[in-house]
Amino acid sequence: MIKPGEDILLALGGGAARGVAHIGVIRTLEEAGYNIRGVAGTSIGAVVGGIYCAGELDPFGDFLQTLDRRGVFRFLDPILPRAGLFAGMRLEEMIAGFVGAREIRDLALPFVAVAVDVANGDEVHLNDCPLVDAIRASFGIPGLFAPKGLVVNGVERWLVDGGVASPVPVGAAGEIAKLPIVAVNVNRGFERPRVLRKRNGKSPSGPSRMEQFLDDERVPKAARDFLGGMLDARSGKEAASGTQEVEASWAVSNWLGMFRTREGSRSPGMIDSLYNSVVLLQHHLARAQFQVTPPALLIEPNLEGVGLFDFHLGEALIEEGRRATLEKLAQVDS
């Protein structure tokens, strides 16, 4: 069993908004004295892992805690349903605000993003391309986000969410170095912890948490510029384009609302059905993978009841990642 002070690798699993818990896991492992020497990530695990390896995890975590539900919808860009419901460009631009044009090879820590070639089902490990491209390819949930076209080893591939083949990328992490692997599976749990349903607190007066975030000079300037533009559009400070942004945000919010499970309904909505099916599939696939390639330590936050786009629960999700990690480390010490 691994002990504090040892070098470790992280395998961060997919799970949409549930993956915000990865931030709490990483912070707690570091506080406990573990030395993270590399990260493999699938989907949201690639988002958090890549941003961590770029040294921007703290401002990204702070940003997530400023979001409300409508703020989440602002980063979704509907397209005509052909290859997916959303283009994913706004999310890509938001991530680029934090990581810039960094190449994976230039990161302070080794990083691998896992994606899947939609044409032949091959699991693709991305470790030699622009970081934002690798992250975007890895989080392309089939049916929701359009596949990402990317040239890999001289061959153009159309890539989708790595969770299709490797929901918790223990194998990819093992390719980084011969070190103990800490795996984080956020698709576990069949209870509904009420703490995760509360919204982030908002001050009734004074600057919003987003406005405070945009005034923080520790946040990369590109991220502040991009997010500030989104905030200006919401408040109507940009006359023409601002009105279009507000209308688009309301349209996305109302459109997605049609697909959510209604309160008291016995029949789940379309997106809820799709997402819950993906969660169950990835949970069972991850269990099978752990039997073949068991990690040195497995951390599984209890996140049942957290929906696909529940990023506005950032504070509670991070805290659940912290709680689950402390619980697991206590077992290691006992």
XYZ file of C-alpha atoms in Angstrom:
334
model
C 0.000 0.000 0.000
C 1.332 3.426 -0.920
C 2.250 5.874 1.824
C 2.600 9.689 1.982
C 5.864 10.900 0.476
C 5.781 8.355 -2.364
C 5.699 9.206 -6.073
C 2.395 8.320 -7.735
C 0.543 8.578 -11.042
C -3.108 9.571 -11.388
C -5.756 7.930 -13.584
C -8.714 10.331 -13.632
C -11.976 8.919 -14.953
C -14.785 10.432 -17.005
C -18.168 11.473 -15.701
C -19.070 14.984 -16.929
C -19.860 17.311 -13.990
C -19.046 14.551 -11.511
C -15.406 14.908 -12.524
C -15.156 18.264 -10.747
C -14.558 16.040 -7.698
C -11.126 15.277 -9.191
C -10.021 18.724 -8.024
C -10.733 17.833 -4.400
C -8.930 14.514 -4.824
C -5.793 16.133 -6.266
C -5.625 18.857 -3.653
C -6.072 16.378 -0.805
C -3.426 13.967 -2.118
C -0.937 16.810 -2.374
C -1.766 18.064 1.113
C -1.256 14.516 2.423
C 2.279 14.487 1.006
C 1.925 12.374 -2.138
C 4.087 13.405 -5.116
C 2.067 13.366 -8.336
C 4.475 12.583 -11.201
C 2.066 12.228 -14.116
C -1.619 12.104 -15.060
C -3.763 10.154 -17.509
C -7.295 11.450 -18.004
C -10.488 10.456 -19.747
C -13.138 13.050 -20.636
C -13.576 15.420 -17.649
C -10.585 13.615 -16.154
C -8.578 14.881 -19.142
C -9.910 18.405 -18.577
C -8.938 18.496 -14.895
C -5.741 16.471 -15.383
C -4.512 18.538 -18.314
C -5.184 21.833 -16.567
C -3.438 20.485 -13.453
C -0.349 19.483 -15.451
C -0.359 22.978 -16.973
C -0.205 24.476 -13.468
C -3.608 26.192 -13.668
C -5.775 23.986 -11.448
C -6.383 26.530 -8.690
C -7.790 29.302 -10.929
C -9.832 26.724 -12.860
C -11.294 25.322 -9.630
C -12.090 28.847 -8.444
C -13.820 29.571 -11.753
C -16.033 26.489 -11.482
C -17.241 27.684 -8.095
C -18.504 30.942 -9.649
C -20.925 29.200 -12.016
C -24.683 29.065 -11.696
C -26.859 26.823 -13.868
C -27.422 29.437 -16.574
C -23.708 30.158 -16.602
C -23.076 26.493 -17.433
C -25.472 26.610 -20.391
C -23.625 29.641 -21.763
C -20.707 27.365 -22.675
C -22.868 25.042 -24.789
C -23.150 25.854 -28.503
C -26.018 23.994 -30.198
C -25.590 22.916 -33.807
C -27.903 21.192 -36.246
C -28.042 17.590 -34.947
C -25.752 15.738 -37.291
C -22.679 14.477 -35.473
C -23.711 15.843 -32.071
C -25.996 18.335 -30.322
C -23.143 20.732 -29.478
C -20.076 21.885 -31.390
C -17.907 22.103 -28.250
C -16.114 25.238 -29.481
C -17.062 27.419 -26.522
C -15.805 24.843 -24.055
C -12.621 24.520 -26.093
C -12.154 28.311 -26.022
C -12.796 28.430 -22.271
C -10.166 25.748 -21.620
C -7.724 27.516 -23.945
C -8.147 30.598 -21.778
C -6.491 28.664 -18.951
C -3.896 26.568 -20.791
C -3.164 28.751 -23.815
C -1.334 27.162 -26.745
C 0.733 24.777 -24.621
C 1.930 21.559 -26.200
C 1.643 18.433 -24.055
C 5.343 17.739 -24.468
C 6.132 21.090 -22.806
C 4.062 20.551 -19.642
C 5.765 20.405 -16.259
C 4.239 16.939 -15.665
C 3.679 14.076 -18.148
C 0.082 13.936 -19.351
C -1.983 11.574 -21.518
C -5.539 12.194 -22.697
C -7.557 9.151 -23.759
C -9.927 9.310 -26.743
C -11.503 6.773 -29.097
C -11.405 6.658 -32.891
C -15.070 6.661 -33.874
C -14.307 4.882 -37.175
C -12.691 1.727 -35.783
C -13.024 1.862 -31.993
C -9.282 2.154 -31.333
C -8.295 3.628 -27.983
C -6.038 6.596 -28.752
C -3.549 8.015 -26.245
C -2.824 11.678 -26.944
C 0.503 12.889 -25.537
C 2.146 14.764 -28.433
C -0.189 17.529 -29.612
C -1.628 20.838 -28.378
C -3.096 20.317 -24.917
C -6.443 21.927 -25.693
C -6.907 19.665 -28.747
C -6.261 16.536 -26.683
C -8.703 17.649 -23.989
C -11.401 18.514 -26.534
C -11.037 15.126 -28.241
C -11.275 13.305 -24.927
C -14.486 14.948 -23.691
C -16.531 14.485 -26.893
C -19.415 12.443 -25.444
C -20.967 10.655 -28.463
C -24.298 12.142 -29.461
C -23.796 15.268 -27.361
C -20.572 16.717 -28.776
C -19.379 16.514 -32.353
C -16.247 14.346 -32.817
C -12.908 16.157 -32.875
C -10.825 15.824 -36.015
C -7.156 15.461 -35.127
C -4.041 14.238 -36.956
C -2.365 11.520 -34.873
C 0.932 10.055 -36.084
C 0.285 11.464 -39.538
C -3.229 10.007 -39.814
C -6.412 12.072 -39.522
C -8.779 10.611 -36.963
C -12.224 11.565 -35.728
C -12.139 11.183 -31.971
C -14.803 10.887 -29.287
C -14.935 10.510 -25.513
C -12.288 8.143 -24.138
C -14.839 6.706 -21.716
C -16.201 4.599 -24.571
C -13.152 2.339 -24.169
C -11.399 3.361 -20.944
C -13.592 5.153 -18.384
C -10.741 5.204 -15.828
C -7.439 5.175 -17.766
C -5.271 2.988 -15.565
C -3.589 1.428 -18.607
C -2.679 4.806 -20.079
C -1.292 5.953 -16.732
C 0.902 2.867 -16.603
C 2.558 3.932 -19.857
C 3.872 7.121 -18.257
C 6.189 5.471 -15.726
C 6.539 2.436 -13.478
C 4.947 4.018 -10.414
C 1.937 3.232 -8.215
C -1.316 4.393 -9.784
C -4.106 6.147 -7.890
C -7.336 5.730 -9.864
C -10.375 7.960 -9.403
C -13.754 6.594 -10.505
C -16.545 9.179 -10.300
C -19.239 6.879 -11.724
C -19.937 4.961 -8.546
C -22.615 5.195 -5.873
C -26.299 4.428 -5.794
C -27.483 6.736 -3.042
C -28.443 10.384 -3.346
C -26.394 12.528 -0.959
C -28.422 15.701 -0.437
C -25.350 17.846 0.140
C -24.610 17.644 -3.574
C -27.956 19.110 -4.533
C -27.464 22.435 -2.782
C -26.442 25.363 -4.917
C -23.352 27.421 -4.409
C -24.047 30.330 -2.096
C -24.419 33.754 -3.728
C -24.018 37.067 -1.946
C -27.166 39.241 -2.163
C -25.116 42.409 -2.704
C -21.667 43.473 -3.831
C -19.612 41.913 -6.626
C -20.539 38.407 -7.729
C -18.123 35.524 -7.312
C -17.504 35.641 -11.063
C -16.667 39.349 -10.903
C -14.272 38.730 -8.006
C -12.688 35.935 -10.025
C -12.171 38.210 -13.035
C -10.393 40.760 -10.820
C -7.908 38.135 -9.558
C -4.538 38.692 -11.239
C -3.529 35.090 -10.516
C -6.017 33.974 -13.180
C -4.486 33.731 -16.694
C -5.276 36.912 -18.651
C -6.640 34.952 -21.606
C -9.152 33.251 -19.318
C -10.206 36.558 -17.765
C -10.641 38.146 -21.198
C -12.738 35.264 -22.543
C -14.889 34.850 -19.444
C -15.235 38.603 -19.060
C -16.604 38.795 -22.586
C -19.200 36.158 -21.718
C -20.140 38.094 -18.565
C -20.437 41.356 -20.506
C -22.760 39.693 -22.995
C -24.969 38.418 -20.183
C -25.301 41.841 -18.567
C -26.018 43.596 -21.859
C -22.843 45.687 -21.883
C -22.232 44.704 -25.495
C -25.282 46.084 -27.261
C -25.813 43.946 -30.343
C -23.742 40.845 -29.687
C -24.732 40.943 -26.014
C -28.413 40.665 -26.882
C -27.661 37.718 -29.130
C -25.666 36.010 -26.363
C -28.484 36.479 -23.841
C -31.058 35.166 -26.288
C -28.817 32.196 -27.135
C -28.291 31.400 -23.455
C -32.009 31.460 -22.726
C -32.681 29.346 -25.813
C -30.158 26.694 -24.761
C -31.474 26.696 -21.180
C -35.091 26.303 -22.247
C -34.234 23.775 -24.960
C -32.299 21.538 -22.590
C -35.071 21.887 -20.032
C -37.390 19.991 -22.378
C -35.158 16.930 -22.096
C -34.732 16.843 -18.316
C -36.691 14.489 -16.130
C -39.591 16.466 -14.691
C -40.199 16.471 -10.970
C -42.368 13.527 -10.016
C -42.222 11.977 -13.459
C -41.731 8.223 -13.704
C -40.203 8.505 -17.153
C -36.703 10.067 -17.446
C -36.000 12.758 -20.029
C -33.966 12.043 -23.155
C -30.661 13.468 -21.952
C -31.103 11.994 -18.471
C -31.743 8.576 -20.033
C -28.695 8.871 -22.258
C -26.425 10.090 -19.495
C -27.586 7.575 -16.878
C -27.049 4.764 -19.377
C -23.517 6.005 -20.086
C -22.791 6.234 -16.345
C -23.924 2.651 -15.751
C -21.996 1.376 -18.770
C -18.809 3.126 -17.690
C -19.235 1.957 -14.096
C -19.426 -1.701 -15.149
C -16.607 -1.338 -17.684
C -14.398 0.303 -15.053
C -15.016 -2.578 -12.626
C -13.911 -5.045 -15.294
C -10.792 -2.973 -16.025
C -9.839 -2.845 -12.345
C -9.905 -6.646 -12.208
C -7.437 -6.833 -15.096
C -5.267 -3.861 -14.060
C -5.851 -3.092 -10.388
C -4.596 0.325 -9.255
C -2.544 0.737 -6.103
C -5.324 2.903 -4.671
C -8.917 3.407 -5.850
C -10.875 6.494 -4.809
C -14.610 6.552 -5.553
C -16.561 9.640 -4.472
C -20.301 9.133 -3.947
C -21.821 11.304 -6.675
C -25.096 9.594 -7.518
C -27.759 12.139 -8.394
C -25.301 14.561 -9.992
C -26.411 15.290 -13.547
C -24.533 15.736 -16.788
C -24.380 19.540 -16.637
C -24.406 20.081 -12.838
C -21.156 22.068 -12.892
C -22.862 24.744 -10.792
C -22.424 22.350 -7.844
C -18.672 22.888 -8.051
C -18.031 23.640 -4.386
C -19.926 20.576 -3.171
C -18.366 18.335 -5.826
C -14.841 19.391 -4.867
C -15.651 18.816 -1.212
C -16.970 15.307 -1.944
C -13.700 14.529 -3.740
C -11.834 15.691 -0.663
C -14.053 13.673 1.683
C -13.686 10.462 -0.323
C -9.903 10.880 -0.500
C -9.552 11.478 3.229
C -11.697 8.417 3.882
C -9.525 6.243 1.630
C -6.260 7.586 3.103
C -7.538 6.848 6.597
C -7.985 3.227 5.527
C -4.422 3.198 4.209
C -3.087 4.462 7.535
C -5.104 2.021 9.646
